[in-house]
XYZ file of C-alpha atoms in Angstrom:
129
model
C -8.509 -69.539 -32.033
C -7.138 -66.145 -30.223
C -4.568 -66.110 -27.454
C -6.061 -64.056 -25.045
C -2.772 -61.000 -23.955
C -0.161 -62.025 -20.964
C -1.441 -60.563 -17.632
C -1.199 -56.730 -16.967
C -0.723 -56.072 -21.053
C -4.099 -54.763 -21.854
C -4.443 -50.880 -20.736
C -8.277 -49.087 -21.385
C -6.104 -46.227 -22.428
C -4.516 -47.710 -25.754
C -8.183 -48.515 -26.251
C -9.650 -46.399 -29.490
C -12.990 -43.865 -27.897
C -15.696 -44.333 -30.151
C -16.173 -41.331 -32.566
C -19.829 -39.300 -31.714
C -21.976 -37.843 -34.382
C -21.620 -34.311 -33.370
C -17.687 -34.920 -33.116
C -17.784 -36.341 -37.219
C -20.238 -33.358 -37.336
C -17.468 -30.812 -36.054
C -14.458 -32.294 -38.092
C -16.922 -32.312 -41.019
C -17.116 -28.376 -41.041
C -13.939 -28.118 -40.682
C -13.169 -29.419 -44.229
C -15.597 -27.916 -45.794
C -16.099 -25.034 -43.844
C -12.399 -24.258 -45.472
C -14.576 -23.802 -48.921
C -17.176 -21.552 -48.138
C -15.294 -19.207 -45.891
C -12.588 -18.761 -48.824
C -15.224 -17.501 -50.567
C -15.503 -14.643 -48.294
C -11.830 -14.388 -46.388
C -9.069 -16.465 -45.854
C -10.244 -21.007 -46.089
C -8.467 -20.610 -42.620
C -11.270 -19.456 -40.624
C -13.314 -22.378 -40.396
C -10.349 -24.614 -39.579
C -9.401 -22.245 -36.575
C -12.725 -21.580 -35.716
C -13.678 -24.985 -35.283
C -10.132 -25.618 -32.864
C -10.292 -23.444 -30.574
C -14.487 -24.320 -30.350
C -14.161 -27.701 -30.227
C -10.135 -28.547 -30.374
C -9.850 -28.905 -26.351
C -13.317 -31.029 -25.927
C -12.878 -33.963 -28.426
C -8.955 -34.710 -29.944
C -10.859 -36.489 -33.180
C -12.075 -33.322 -33.532
C -8.804 -31.377 -32.652
C -6.922 -33.904 -35.568
C -9.394 -33.190 -37.473
C -9.537 -29.175 -37.630
C -5.464 -29.227 -37.012
C -4.928 -31.111 -40.746
C -7.322 -29.004 -41.989
C -5.790 -25.848 -40.886
C -2.367 -26.911 -41.440
C -3.432 -27.591 -45.511
C -5.034 -23.687 -45.831
C -2.200 -22.454 -44.786
C -0.425 -23.817 -46.821
C -2.853 -23.416 -49.743
C -2.670 -19.819 -49.006
C 1.277 -19.834 -49.091
C 1.080 -21.708 -53.061
C -2.009 -19.319 -54.161
C -0.168 -16.268 -53.559
C 2.881 -18.108 -55.360
C 1.532 -19.216 -58.181
C -0.649 -15.672 -58.430
C 2.324 -14.986 -58.508
C 4.235 -17.173 -61.305
C 1.318 -15.285 -63.633
C 3.902 -12.945 -64.394
C 5.971 -15.100 -65.880
C 2.931 -17.277 -67.517
C 3.386 -20.179 -65.426
C 1.328 -19.956 -63.413
C -1.763 -19.768 -65.655
C -1.213 -23.088 -65.273
C -0.608 -24.353 -61.659
C -3.414 -22.724 -59.559
C -6.343 -24.088 -62.128
C -4.453 -27.003 -61.134
C -3.993 -26.603 -57.764
C -7.575 -25.761 -57.387
C -8.685 -28.674 -58.603
C -6.217 -30.666 -56.544
C -7.967 -28.101 -53.260
C -11.249 -29.051 -53.830
C -10.206 -33.019 -54.401
C -8.819 -33.454 -51.252
C -11.225 -31.305 -48.918
C -14.482 -33.020 -50.297
C -12.172 -36.586 -49.231
C -11.272 -35.103 -46.370
C -14.741 -33.764 -45.549
C -16.388 -37.526 -46.955
C -13.308 -38.973 -44.067
C -14.391 -36.590 -41.313
C -18.133 -37.901 -41.961
C -17.126 -41.334 -41.941
C -15.793 -41.587 -38.526
C -12.136 -42.127 -40.191
C -8.502 -40.088 -39.693
C -7.622 -38.199 -42.715
C -4.228 -36.589 -43.914
C -3.827 -33.633 -46.192
C -1.176 -34.896 -49.039
C 1.772 -32.827 -49.657
C 1.681 -30.717 -46.744
C 3.609 -28.686 -44.595
C 2.547 -29.456 -41.155
C 2.871 -26.009 -39.546
C 0.638 -26.439 -36.660
C 0.505 -29.379 -34.018
């Protein structure tokens, strides 16, 4: 048997907002689009576009776009550092390992966004809020 909350404690603003299929699609685009744009330009183009187009419309899409953008900024910096470390040979090991890490977590972020769930990339310095 559940006990009802005390009077005045329920606030509709604290209730979760249902995530629409369109929001899930835009959130997935923020993650998977980074792989696509990484082949042609910087991987941060897709989450930035999603953030600018739908970031003010849906808080869910904004959270995913910002998370993906932060991860892409970190990926860019780490890729440059690992490329420079190739001069001392350790970069030849670190760069492919980071490539696998990148791919796995972008796919996980895409899947979670498609399921309407929240996702946080591990080992990410969050620059954009």
